[in-house]
Coordinates of C-alpha atoms in Angstrom, one line a residue:
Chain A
X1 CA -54.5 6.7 27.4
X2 CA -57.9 6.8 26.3
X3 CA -60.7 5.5 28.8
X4 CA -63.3 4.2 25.8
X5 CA -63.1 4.3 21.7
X6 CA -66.0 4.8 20.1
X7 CA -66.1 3.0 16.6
X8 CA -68.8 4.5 14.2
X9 CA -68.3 1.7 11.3
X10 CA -66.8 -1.7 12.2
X11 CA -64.8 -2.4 9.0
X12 CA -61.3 -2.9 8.0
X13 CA -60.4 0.7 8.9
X14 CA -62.6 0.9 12.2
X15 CA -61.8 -2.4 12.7
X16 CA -58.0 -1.9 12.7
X17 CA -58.1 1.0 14.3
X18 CA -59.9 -0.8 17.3
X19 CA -56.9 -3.1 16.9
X20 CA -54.1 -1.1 16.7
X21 CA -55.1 1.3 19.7
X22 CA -55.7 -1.8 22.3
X23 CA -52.3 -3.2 21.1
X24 CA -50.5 -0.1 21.5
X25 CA -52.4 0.3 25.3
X26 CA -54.3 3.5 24.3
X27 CA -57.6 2.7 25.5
X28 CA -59.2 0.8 28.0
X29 CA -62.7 -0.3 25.8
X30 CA -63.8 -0.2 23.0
X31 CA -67.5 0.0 21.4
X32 CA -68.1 -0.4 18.1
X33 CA -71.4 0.2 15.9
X34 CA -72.3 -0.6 12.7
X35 CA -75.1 -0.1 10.6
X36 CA -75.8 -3.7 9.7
X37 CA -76.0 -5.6 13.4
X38 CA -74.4 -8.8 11.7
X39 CA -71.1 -6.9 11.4
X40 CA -71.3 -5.2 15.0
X41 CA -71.9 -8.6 15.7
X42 CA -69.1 -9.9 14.1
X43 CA -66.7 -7.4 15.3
X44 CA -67.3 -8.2 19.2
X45 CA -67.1 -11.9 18.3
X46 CA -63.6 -11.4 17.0
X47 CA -62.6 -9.4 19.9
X48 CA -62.1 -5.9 17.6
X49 CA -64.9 -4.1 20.1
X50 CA -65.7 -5.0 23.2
X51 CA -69.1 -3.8 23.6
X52 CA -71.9 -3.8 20.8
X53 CA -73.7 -0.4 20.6
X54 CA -77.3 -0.3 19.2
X55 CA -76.8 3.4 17.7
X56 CA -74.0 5.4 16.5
X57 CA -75.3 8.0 19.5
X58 CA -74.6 5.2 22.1
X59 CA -71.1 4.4 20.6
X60 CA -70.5 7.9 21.5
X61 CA -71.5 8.4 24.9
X62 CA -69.1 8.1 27.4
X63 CA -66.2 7.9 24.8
X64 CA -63.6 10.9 25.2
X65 CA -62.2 9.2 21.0
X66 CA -64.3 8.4 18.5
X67 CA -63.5 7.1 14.8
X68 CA -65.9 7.5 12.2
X69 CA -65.1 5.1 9.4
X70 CA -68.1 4.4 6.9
X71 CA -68.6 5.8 3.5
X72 CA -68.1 9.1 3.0
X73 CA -71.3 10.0 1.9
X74 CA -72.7 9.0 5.0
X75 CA -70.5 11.0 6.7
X76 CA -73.1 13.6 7.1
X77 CA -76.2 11.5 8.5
X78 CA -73.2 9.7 11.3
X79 CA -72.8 13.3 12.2
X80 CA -76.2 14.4 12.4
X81 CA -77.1 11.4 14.3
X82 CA -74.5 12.4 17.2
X83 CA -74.3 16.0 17.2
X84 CA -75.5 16.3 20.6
X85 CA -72.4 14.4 22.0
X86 CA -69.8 16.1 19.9
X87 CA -68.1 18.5 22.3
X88 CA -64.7 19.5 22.6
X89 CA -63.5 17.0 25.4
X90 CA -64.0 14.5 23.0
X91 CA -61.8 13.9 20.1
X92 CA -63.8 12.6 16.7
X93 CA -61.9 11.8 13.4
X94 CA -63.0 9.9 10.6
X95 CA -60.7 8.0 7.8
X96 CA -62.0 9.3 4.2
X97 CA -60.3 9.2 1.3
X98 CA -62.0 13.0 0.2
X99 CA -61.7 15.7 2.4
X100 CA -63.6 18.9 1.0
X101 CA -66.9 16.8 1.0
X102 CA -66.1 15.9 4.8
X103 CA -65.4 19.0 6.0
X104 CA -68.6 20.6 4.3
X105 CA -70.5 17.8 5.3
X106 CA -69.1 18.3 8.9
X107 CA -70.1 21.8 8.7
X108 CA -73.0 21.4 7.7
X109 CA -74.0 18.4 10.3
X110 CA -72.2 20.2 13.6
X111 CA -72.0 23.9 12.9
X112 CA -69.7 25.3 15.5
X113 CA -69.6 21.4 16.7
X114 CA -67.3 20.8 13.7
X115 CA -64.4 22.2 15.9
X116 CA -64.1 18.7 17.6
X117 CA -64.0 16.8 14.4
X118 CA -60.5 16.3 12.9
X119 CA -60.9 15.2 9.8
X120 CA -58.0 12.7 8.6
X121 CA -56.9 9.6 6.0
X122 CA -54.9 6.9 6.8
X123 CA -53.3 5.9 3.5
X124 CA -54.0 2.4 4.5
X125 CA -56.1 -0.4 2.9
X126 CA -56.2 -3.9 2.0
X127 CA -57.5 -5.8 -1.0
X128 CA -60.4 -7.3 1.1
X129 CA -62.4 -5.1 3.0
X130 CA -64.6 -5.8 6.2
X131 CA -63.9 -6.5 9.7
X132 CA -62.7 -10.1 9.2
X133 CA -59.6 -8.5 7.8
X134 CA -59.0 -6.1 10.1
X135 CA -55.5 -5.8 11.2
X136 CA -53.4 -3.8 14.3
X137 CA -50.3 -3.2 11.8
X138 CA -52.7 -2.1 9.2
X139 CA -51.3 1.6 10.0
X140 CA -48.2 0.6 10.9
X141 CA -45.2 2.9 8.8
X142 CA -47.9 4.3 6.7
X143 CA -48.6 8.3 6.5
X144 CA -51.9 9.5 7.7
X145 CA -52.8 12.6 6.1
X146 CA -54.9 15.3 8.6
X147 CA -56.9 18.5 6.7
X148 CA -58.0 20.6 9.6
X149 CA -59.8 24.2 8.9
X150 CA -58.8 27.3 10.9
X151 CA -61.8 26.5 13.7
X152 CA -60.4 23.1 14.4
X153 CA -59.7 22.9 18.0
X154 CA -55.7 22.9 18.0
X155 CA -55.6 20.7 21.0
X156 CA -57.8 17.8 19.4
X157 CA -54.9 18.4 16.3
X158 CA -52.1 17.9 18.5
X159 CA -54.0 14.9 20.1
X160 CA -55.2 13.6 16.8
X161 CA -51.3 13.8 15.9
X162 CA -50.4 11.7 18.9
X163 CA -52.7 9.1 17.9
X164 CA -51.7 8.1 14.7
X165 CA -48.2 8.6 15.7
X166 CA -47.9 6.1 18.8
X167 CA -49.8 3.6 16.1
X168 CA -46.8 3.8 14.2
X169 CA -48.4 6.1 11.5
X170 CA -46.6 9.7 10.0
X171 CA -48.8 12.1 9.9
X172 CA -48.9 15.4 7.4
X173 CA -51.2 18.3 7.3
X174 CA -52.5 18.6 4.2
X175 CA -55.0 21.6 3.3
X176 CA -58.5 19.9 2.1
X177 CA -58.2 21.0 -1.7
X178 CA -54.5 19.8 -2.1
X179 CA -55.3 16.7 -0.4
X180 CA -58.1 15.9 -2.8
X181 CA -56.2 16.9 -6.3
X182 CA -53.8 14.5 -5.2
X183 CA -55.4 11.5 -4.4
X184 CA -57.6 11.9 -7.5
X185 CA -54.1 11.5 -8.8
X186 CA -52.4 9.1 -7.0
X187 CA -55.3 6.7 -5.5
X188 CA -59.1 7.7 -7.3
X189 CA -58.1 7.9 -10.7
X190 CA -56.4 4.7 -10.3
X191 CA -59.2 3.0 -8.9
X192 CA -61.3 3.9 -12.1
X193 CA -58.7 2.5 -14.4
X194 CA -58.5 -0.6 -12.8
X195 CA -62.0 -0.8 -12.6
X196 CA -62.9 -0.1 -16.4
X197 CA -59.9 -2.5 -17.0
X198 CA -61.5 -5.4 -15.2
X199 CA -64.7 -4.8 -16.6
X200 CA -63.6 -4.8 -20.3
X201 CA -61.7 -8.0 -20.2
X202 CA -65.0 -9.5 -18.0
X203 CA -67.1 -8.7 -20.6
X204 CA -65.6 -10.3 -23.4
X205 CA -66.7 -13.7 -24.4
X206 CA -63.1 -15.1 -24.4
X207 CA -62.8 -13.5 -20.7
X208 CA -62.6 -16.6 -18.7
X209 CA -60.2 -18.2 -20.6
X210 CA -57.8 -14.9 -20.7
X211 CA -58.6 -14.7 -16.8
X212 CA -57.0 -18.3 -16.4
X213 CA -54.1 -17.2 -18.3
X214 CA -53.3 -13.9 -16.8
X215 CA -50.1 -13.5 -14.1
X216 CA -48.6 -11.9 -11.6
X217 CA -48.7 -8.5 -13.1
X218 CA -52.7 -8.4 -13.7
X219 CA -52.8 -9.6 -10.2
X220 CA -51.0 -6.7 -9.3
X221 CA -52.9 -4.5 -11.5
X222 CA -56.1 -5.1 -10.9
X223 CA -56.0 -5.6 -7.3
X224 CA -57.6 -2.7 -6.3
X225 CA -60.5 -3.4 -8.6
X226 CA -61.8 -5.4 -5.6
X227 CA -62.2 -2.5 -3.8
X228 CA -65.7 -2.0 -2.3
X229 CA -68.5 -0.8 -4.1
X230 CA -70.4 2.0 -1.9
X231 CA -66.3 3.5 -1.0
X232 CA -65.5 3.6 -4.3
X233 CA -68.8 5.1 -5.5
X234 CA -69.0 8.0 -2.5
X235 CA -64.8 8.7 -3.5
X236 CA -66.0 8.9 -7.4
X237 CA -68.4 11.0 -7.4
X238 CA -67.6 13.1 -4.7
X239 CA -64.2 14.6 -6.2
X240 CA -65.6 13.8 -9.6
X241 CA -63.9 17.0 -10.2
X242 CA -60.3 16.6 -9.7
X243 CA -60.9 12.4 -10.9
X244 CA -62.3 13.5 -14.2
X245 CA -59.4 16.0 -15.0
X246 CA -56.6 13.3 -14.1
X247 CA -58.8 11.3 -16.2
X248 CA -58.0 13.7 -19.0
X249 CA -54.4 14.0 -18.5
X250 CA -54.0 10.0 -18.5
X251 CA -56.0 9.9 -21.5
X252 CA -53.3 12.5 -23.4
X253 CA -50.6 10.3 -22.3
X254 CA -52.2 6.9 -23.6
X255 CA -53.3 8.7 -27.0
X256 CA -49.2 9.6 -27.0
X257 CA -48.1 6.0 -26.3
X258 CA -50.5 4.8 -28.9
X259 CA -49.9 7.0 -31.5
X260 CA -46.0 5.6 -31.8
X261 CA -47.5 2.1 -31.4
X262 CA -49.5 3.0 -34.2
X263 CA -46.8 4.5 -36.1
X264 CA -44.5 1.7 -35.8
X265 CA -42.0 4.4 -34.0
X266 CA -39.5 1.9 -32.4
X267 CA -36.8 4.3 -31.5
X268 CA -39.4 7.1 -30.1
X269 CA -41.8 3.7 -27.9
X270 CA -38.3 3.0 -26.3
X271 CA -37.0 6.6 -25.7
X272 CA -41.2 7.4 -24.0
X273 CA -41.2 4.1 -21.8
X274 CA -37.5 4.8 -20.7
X275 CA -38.1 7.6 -18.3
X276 CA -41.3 6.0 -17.4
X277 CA -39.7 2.7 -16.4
X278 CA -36.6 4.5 -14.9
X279 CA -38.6 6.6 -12.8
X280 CA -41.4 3.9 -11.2
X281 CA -38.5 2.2 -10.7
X282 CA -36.9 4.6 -8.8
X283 CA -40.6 5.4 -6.8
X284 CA -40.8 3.2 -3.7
X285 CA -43.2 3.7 -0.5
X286 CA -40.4 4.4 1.6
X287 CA -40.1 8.0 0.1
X288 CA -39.8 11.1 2.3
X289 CA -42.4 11.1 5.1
X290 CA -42.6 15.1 4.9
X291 CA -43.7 16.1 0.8
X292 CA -41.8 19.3 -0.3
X293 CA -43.5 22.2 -1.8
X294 CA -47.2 22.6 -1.8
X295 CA -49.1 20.9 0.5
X296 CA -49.1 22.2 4.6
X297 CA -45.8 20.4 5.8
X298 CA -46.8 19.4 9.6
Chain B
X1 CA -30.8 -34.7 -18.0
X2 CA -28.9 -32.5 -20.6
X3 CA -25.7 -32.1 -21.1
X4 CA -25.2 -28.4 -21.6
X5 CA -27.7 -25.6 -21.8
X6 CA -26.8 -22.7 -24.0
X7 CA -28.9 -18.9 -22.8
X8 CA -28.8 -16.6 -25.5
X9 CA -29.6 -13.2 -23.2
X10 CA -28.9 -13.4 -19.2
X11 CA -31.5 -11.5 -18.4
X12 CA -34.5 -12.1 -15.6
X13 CA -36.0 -14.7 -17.8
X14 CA -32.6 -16.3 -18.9
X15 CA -30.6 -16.1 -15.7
X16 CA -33.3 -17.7 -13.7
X17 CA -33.9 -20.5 -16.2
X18 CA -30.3 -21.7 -15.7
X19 CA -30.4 -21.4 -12.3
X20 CA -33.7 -23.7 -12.1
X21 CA -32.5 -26.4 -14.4
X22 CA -29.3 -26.4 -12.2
X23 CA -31.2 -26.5 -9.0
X24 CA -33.4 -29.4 -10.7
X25 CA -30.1 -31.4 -11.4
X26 CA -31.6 -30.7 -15.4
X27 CA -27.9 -30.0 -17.0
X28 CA -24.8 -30.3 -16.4
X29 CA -23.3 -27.0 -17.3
X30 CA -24.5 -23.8 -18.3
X31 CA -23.2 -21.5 -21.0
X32 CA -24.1 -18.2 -21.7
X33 CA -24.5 -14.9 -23.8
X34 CA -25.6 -11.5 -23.8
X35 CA -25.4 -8.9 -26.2
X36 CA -23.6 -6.7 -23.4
X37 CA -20.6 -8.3 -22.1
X38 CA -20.6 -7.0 -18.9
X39 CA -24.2 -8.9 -18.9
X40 CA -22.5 -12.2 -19.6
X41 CA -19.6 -11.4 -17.1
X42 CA -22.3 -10.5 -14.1
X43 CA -23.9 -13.7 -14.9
X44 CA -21.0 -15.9 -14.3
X45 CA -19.7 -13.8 -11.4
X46 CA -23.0 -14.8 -9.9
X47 CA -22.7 -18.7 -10.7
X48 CA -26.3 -18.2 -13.1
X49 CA -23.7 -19.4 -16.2
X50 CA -20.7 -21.4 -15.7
X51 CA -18.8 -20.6 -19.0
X52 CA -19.6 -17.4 -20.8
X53 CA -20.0 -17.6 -24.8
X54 CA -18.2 -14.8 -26.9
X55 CA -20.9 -15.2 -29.5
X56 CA -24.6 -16.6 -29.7
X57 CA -23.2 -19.4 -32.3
X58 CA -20.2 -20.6 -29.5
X59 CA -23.4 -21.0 -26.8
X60 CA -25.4 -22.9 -29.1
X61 CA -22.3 -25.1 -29.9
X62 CA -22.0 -28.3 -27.6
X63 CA -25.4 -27.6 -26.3
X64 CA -28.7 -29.9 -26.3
X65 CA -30.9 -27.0 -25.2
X66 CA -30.9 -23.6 -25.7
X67 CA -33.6 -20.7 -24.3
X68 CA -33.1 -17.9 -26.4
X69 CA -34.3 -15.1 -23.9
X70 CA -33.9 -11.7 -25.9
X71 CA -36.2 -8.7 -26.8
X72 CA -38.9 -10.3 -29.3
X73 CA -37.6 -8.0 -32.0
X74 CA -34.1 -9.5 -31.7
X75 CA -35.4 -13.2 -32.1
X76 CA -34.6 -13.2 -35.9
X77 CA -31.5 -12.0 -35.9
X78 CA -30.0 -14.7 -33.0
X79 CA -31.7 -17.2 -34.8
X80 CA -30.0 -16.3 -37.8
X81 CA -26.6 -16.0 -36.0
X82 CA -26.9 -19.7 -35.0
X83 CA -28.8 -21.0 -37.9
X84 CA -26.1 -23.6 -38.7
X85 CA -25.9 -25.1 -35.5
X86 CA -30.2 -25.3 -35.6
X87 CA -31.1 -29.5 -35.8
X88 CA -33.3 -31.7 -34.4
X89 CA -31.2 -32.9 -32.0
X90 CA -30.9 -30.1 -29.7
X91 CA -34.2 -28.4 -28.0
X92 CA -34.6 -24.9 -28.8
X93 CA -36.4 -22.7 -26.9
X94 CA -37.6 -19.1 -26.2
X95 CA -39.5 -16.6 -23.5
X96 CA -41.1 -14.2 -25.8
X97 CA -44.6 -12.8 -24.9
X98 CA -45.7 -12.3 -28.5
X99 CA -45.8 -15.6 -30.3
X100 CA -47.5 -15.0 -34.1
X101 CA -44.2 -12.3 -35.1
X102 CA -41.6 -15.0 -33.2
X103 CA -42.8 -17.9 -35.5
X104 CA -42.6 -16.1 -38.4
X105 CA -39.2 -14.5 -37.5
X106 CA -38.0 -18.6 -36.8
X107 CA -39.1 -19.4 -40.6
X108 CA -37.9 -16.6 -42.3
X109 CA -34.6 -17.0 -40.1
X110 CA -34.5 -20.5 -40.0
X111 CA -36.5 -22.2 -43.1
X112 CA -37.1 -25.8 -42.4
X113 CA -34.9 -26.0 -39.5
X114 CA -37.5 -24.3 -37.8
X115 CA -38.9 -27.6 -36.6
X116 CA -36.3 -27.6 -33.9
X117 CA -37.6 -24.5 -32.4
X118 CA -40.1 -24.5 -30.1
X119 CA -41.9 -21.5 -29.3
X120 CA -42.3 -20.8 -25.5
X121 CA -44.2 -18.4 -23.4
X122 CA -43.4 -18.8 -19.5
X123 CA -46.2 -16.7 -17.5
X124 CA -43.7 -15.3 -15.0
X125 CA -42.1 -12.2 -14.4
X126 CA -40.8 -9.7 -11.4
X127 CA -40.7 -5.8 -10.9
X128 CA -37.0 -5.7 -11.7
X129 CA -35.5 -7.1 -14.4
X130 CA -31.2 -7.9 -15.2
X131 CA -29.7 -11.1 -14.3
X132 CA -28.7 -9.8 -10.3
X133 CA -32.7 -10.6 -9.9
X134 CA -32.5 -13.7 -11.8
X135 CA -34.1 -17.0 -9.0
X136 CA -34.3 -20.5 -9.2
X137 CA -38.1 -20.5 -8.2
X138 CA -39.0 -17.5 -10.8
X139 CA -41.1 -20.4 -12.9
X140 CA -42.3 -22.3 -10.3
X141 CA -46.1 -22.8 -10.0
X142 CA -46.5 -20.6 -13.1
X143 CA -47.7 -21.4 -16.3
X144 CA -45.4 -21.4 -19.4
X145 CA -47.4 -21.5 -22.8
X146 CA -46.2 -23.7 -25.5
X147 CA -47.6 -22.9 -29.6
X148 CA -46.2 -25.3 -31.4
X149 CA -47.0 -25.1 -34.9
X150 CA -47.6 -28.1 -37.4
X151 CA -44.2 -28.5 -38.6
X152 CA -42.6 -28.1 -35.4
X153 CA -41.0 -31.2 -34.4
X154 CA -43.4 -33.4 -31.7
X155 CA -40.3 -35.1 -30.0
X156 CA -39.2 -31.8 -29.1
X157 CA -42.2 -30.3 -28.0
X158 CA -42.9 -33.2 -26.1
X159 CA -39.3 -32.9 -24.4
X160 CA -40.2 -28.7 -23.9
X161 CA -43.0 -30.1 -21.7
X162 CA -41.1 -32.2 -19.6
X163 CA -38.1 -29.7 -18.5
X164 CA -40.6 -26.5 -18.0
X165 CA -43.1 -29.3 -16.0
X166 CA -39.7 -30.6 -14.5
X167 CA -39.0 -27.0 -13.0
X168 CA -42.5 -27.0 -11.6
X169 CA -44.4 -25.1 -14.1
X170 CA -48.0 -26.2 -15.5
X171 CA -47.8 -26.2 -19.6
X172 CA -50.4 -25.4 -21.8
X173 CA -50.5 -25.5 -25.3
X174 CA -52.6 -22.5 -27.4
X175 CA -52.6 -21.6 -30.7
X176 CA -50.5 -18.2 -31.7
X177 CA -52.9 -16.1 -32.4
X178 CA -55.2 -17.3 -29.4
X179 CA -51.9 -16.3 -27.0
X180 CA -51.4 -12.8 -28.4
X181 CA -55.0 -12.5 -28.5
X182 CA -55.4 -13.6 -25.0
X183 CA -52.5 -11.6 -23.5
X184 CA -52.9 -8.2 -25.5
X185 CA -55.9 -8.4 -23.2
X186 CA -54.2 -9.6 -19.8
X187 CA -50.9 -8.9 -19.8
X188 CA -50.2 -6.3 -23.1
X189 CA -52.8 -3.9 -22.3
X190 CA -52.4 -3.5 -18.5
X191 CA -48.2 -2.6 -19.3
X192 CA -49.7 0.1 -21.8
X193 CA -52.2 1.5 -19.2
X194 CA -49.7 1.0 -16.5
X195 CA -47.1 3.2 -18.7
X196 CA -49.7 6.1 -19.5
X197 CA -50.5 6.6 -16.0
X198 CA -47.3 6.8 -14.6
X199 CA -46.3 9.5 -17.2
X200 CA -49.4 11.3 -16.8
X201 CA -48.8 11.4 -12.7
X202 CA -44.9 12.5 -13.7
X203 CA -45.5 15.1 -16.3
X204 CA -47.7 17.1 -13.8
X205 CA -45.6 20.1 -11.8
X206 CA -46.8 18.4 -8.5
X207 CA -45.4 15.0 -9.3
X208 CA -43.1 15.0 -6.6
X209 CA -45.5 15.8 -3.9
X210 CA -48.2 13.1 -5.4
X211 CA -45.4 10.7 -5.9
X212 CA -44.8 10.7 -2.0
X213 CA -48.3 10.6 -1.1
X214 CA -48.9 7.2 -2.8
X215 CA -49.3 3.9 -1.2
X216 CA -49.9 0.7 -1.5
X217 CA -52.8 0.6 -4.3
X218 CA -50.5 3.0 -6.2
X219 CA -47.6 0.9 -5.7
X220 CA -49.7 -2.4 -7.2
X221 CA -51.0 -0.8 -9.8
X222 CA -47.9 0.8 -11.4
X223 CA -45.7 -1.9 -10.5
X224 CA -45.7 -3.2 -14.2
X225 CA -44.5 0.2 -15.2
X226 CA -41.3 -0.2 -14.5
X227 CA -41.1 -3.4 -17.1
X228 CA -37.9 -3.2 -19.3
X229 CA -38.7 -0.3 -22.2
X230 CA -36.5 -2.7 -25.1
X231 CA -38.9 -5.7 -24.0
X232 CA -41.8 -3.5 -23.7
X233 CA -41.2 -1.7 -26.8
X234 CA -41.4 -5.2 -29.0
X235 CA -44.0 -6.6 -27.2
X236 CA -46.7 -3.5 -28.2
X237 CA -45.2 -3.0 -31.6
X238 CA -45.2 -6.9 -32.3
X239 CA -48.5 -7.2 -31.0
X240 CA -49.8 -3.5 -32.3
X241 CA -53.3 -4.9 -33.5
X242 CA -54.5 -6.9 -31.1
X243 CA -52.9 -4.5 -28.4
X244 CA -54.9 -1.6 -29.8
X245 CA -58.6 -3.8 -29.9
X246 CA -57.7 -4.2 -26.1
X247 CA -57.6 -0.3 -25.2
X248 CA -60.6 0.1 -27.5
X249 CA -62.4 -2.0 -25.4
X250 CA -61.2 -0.5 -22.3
X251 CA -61.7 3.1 -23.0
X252 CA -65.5 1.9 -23.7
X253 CA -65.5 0.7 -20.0
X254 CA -64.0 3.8 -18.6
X255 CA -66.4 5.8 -21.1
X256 CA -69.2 4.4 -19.5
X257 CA -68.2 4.6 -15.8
X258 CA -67.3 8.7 -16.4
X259 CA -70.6 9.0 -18.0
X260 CA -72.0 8.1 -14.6
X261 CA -69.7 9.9 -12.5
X262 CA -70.1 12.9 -14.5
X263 CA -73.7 12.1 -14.0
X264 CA -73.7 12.2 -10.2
X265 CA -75.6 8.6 -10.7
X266 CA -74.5 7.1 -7.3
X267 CA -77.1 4.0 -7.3
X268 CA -76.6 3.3 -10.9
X269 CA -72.2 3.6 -10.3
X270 CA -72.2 1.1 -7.1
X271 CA -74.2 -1.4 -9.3
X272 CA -71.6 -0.9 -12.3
X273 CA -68.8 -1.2 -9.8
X274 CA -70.1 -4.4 -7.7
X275 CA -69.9 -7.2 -10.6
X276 CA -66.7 -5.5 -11.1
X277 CA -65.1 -5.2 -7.3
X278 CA -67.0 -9.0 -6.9
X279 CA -65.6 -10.5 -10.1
X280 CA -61.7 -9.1 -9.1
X281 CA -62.1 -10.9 -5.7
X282 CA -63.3 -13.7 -6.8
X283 CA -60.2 -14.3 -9.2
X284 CA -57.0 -15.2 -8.3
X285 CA -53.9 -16.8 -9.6
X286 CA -54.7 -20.2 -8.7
X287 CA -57.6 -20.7 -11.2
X288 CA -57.5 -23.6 -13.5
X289 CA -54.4 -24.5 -15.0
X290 CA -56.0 -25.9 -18.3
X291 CA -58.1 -22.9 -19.6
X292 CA -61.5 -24.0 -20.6
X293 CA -62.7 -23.6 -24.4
X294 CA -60.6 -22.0 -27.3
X295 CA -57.3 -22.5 -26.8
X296 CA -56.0 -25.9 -28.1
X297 CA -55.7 -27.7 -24.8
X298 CA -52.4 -29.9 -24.0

C-alpha cells in the first residue's frame, strides 16, 4: 500500500494508472499534474487524481510512487524539474515506448539519482488518447516490459514488479537495446505504415468517397493512425534507428509480393500469402507471457 | 420470399448468406456446393445448407437465387458449369471484391444470358474465414455494392436490392471501374501492406520473441493478414493495376515521412502526423451510406 501517487502527465496512461492503482487499494491519494492546467483540471473532475498539483515538483513531494507518463522527449526536462525529490524511498517509473533514449535521458537528468527511476512500458493503449479515456482495466492481462541498468536500485525493481503485477499486468525484463529493436518491429514501424497509409488515401481527390466505402478491415488497419501526434513524433525519431531498418526489411518483402503481382505468378502469390496467413492466424495476444531466447527473461 | 437459394462455395461469405436469408424468413430451403466436399458436408452438419448439391449445375437447379461465393478467379468457370440453367427468372448473384474481371468473366462465360447476373460486392468480412465462422448478422449494417452494367437486367437488380436491404445491409450502386478503383485504395492495398509486414516481422531470426511482445496495435493492424491466400491471391492479380497505383502512392507517403525522421525534423513530423492522427479519428464506419460524388449513386 502506497500512502500518495504522484502522476507526472494526466493522460490515458497516467490516467489509468491512477485508476487502476485506487481500484486495486494500492494507494491512499493520488495527485496528478499536467502541463496544460485544463487537463489536470479535467483529471480531478473525473475523479482519476484527487488533488491538482501546480508543478511536476509538487506532484512529487510527499509521494513514496510516482509515474511519469508524457512524451518521451520530455522525459528529460520532467526529470530535471524534480531531481531534488528523486531519492531512493521513493519509487519513479515512467511508461515509454523507447527505452535507450529514457535511460540516457535519465542519466543525464539524475546522475546517481537515476537509481530510483525504473524505467518501464506497459504494452497498453487505446485508439483515443487523453484522460477522458482513461481506464482501470487498461493494464489488465497485458505485459509490461521493465529495462533496468545495473545501478537500478534492486529493491525499487522488485517493487516496481509488484506494481504492475497486483494491476493484473506480466511483467518481463527486457535489456534497453532489445526492447527498442523490437518494438521498432512490432509497434513503431507499424505506426509509420499506418500513418503513410492514411495519408495517401486522404490525399487523393477521390478520398472521401473511398473513405465512405472502406470496412471493417481499414478500420482495423488504420486504427492506430489516430495515435497522437507529439508520442508518435518523440517514438519516431528517437529509435529512428532500429524504425528505419524495419522499414527496409518491410520494404523487401512488399517489392517480393509485388513483383509476383506484377508477374501474374498465381501459383507463387498463393504459395507467399500461405505461410503468411497461416501464421497471423496462428499469432494471438494470449501467447507466452515469458519470450524465449534473447531478451532478459524476468 | 424465394423458394430455394442455391450457394455455389460455403465459405464465410456464402455460409452466412444462407443463414441470414433463413433467419430473414427470405427462402425456403437452402442448397449448397463447394468445391471440397467435406466443405459442403460441414455446411449442412451445421444447418448453413439444408441439402447439399453434388455439382454447381444440381444447386443452381430448382433455385430462384443463387450467390456464387468462390475465389474471383473461379467465377468463370462456375458460371460456365451452370450456364444452361442461367435465365431471367432466377437472381443470380456473387461476393467478389473485384468487379471489372467478374463482368467480363460473366460475358465471356455466359454471352447474353449475362443479364441474369448481377454483380455484387458485400462490404463485410471477419478474421477467419470457412463456413464454421459463417453468422447470420455477418451483412448486417454493412454495405454491399451493386455494378450493374447496361445490359444487366433492371428487374433483377432491383430484386438484388431488396434481399441484401432485406438482410439489413445499405446498397449502393458504383460503376466497375469506380469500385476496383475505390477498393485497390481501401481495402486491396491495406491486405498487400498487411501481408508484407507480417512476413517481414516472420522472416527475421527474432520473430518469435517479437511475435510475443505484440499487442493490441499489432494485433489490429495485421488482422487482415490472415485473409484467405486463394481469395487474396485473385483479388491482387485481378486487380494488379489499380492495386499497384495504390502502393505507389503510399510508398510516396512513407517516403516523405522517413525523409523527416531521417531528418531528426521533430516540429515539421508532429505537423505531418496531426492531419493524419486527426483525419483517422475523425472517420469511422458509420459515415454516409450514399458516397458523395463519382460513383453512380442508387
Amino acid at each position: 500500500m502506497f500512502n500518495q501517487l504522484g502522476v507526472i502527465g494526466c493522460g490515458l496512461m497516467g490516467g489509468s494508472f491512477a485508476l487502476a492503482m485506487k481500484r486495486a487499494g494500492l494507494v491512499r491519494r493520488v495527485i496528478g499534474y499536467s502541463k496544460s492546467p485544463s487537463t489536470t483540471e479535467q483529471a480531478k473532475k473525473l475523479g482519476v487524481i484527487d488533488v491538482a498539483a501546480e508543478s511536476a515538483l509538487l506532484a512529487v513531494s510527499g509521494s513514496d510512487i510516482v509515474l511519469i507518463a508524457v512524451p518521451v522527449s520530455a522525459t528529460e526536462s520532467t526529470l530535471k524539474a524534480i531531481r531534488h525529490l528523486v531519492n531512493p524511498g521513493v519509487l519513479f517509473m515512467d511508461v515509454g515506448s523507447t527505452k535507450c533514449d529514457v535511460i540516457e535521458a535519465a542519466r543525464r537528468a539524475l546522475g546517481e539519482r537515476a537509481a530510483s527511476f525504473v524505467p518501464c512500458h506497459p504494452i497498453a493503449g487505446k485508439e483515443s488518447g487523453g484522460v477522458q479515456h482513461a481506464e482501470a482495466t487498461l493494464y489488465e492481462g497485458r505485459q509490461v516490459i521493465l529495462t533496468p541498468q545495473p545501478f537500478t536500485n534492486a529493491q525499487l525493481v522488485q517493487r516496481a514488479t509488484d506494481v504492475w503485477s497486483a494491476l493484473g499486468a506480466t511483467v518481463l525484463k527486457m535489456r534497453p537495446h532489445n526492447h527498442d529493436a523490437a518494438f521498432a518491429a512490432v509497434s513503431h514501424l507499424p505506426h509509420l505504415l499506418a500513418f503513410a497509409f492514411f495519408q495517401a488515401i486522404a490525399e487523393q481527390p477521390a478520398a472521401r468517397d473511398y473513405l465512405s466505402l472502406a470496412g471493417p478491415g481499414f478500420r482495423d488497419f488504420t486504427r492506430i493512425a489516430a495515435g497522437e501526434p507529439a508520442v508518435w513524433r518523440d517514438i519516431l525519431l528517437t529509435n529512428k534507428r532500429d524504425v528505419l531498418a524495419q522499414s527496409k526489411r518491410f520494404r523487401a518483402a512488399l517489392d517480393a509480393l509485388e513483383a509476383l503481382i506484377e508477374a501474374g505468378d498465381a501459383a507463387a502469390l498463393e504459395a507467399a500469402l500461405r505461410p503468411i496467413s497461416e501464421g497471423r492466424a496462428a499469432w494471438s495476444l494470449s501467447t507466452p507471457a515469458v519470450p524465449p531466447g534473447r531478451p532478459t527473461a524476468k
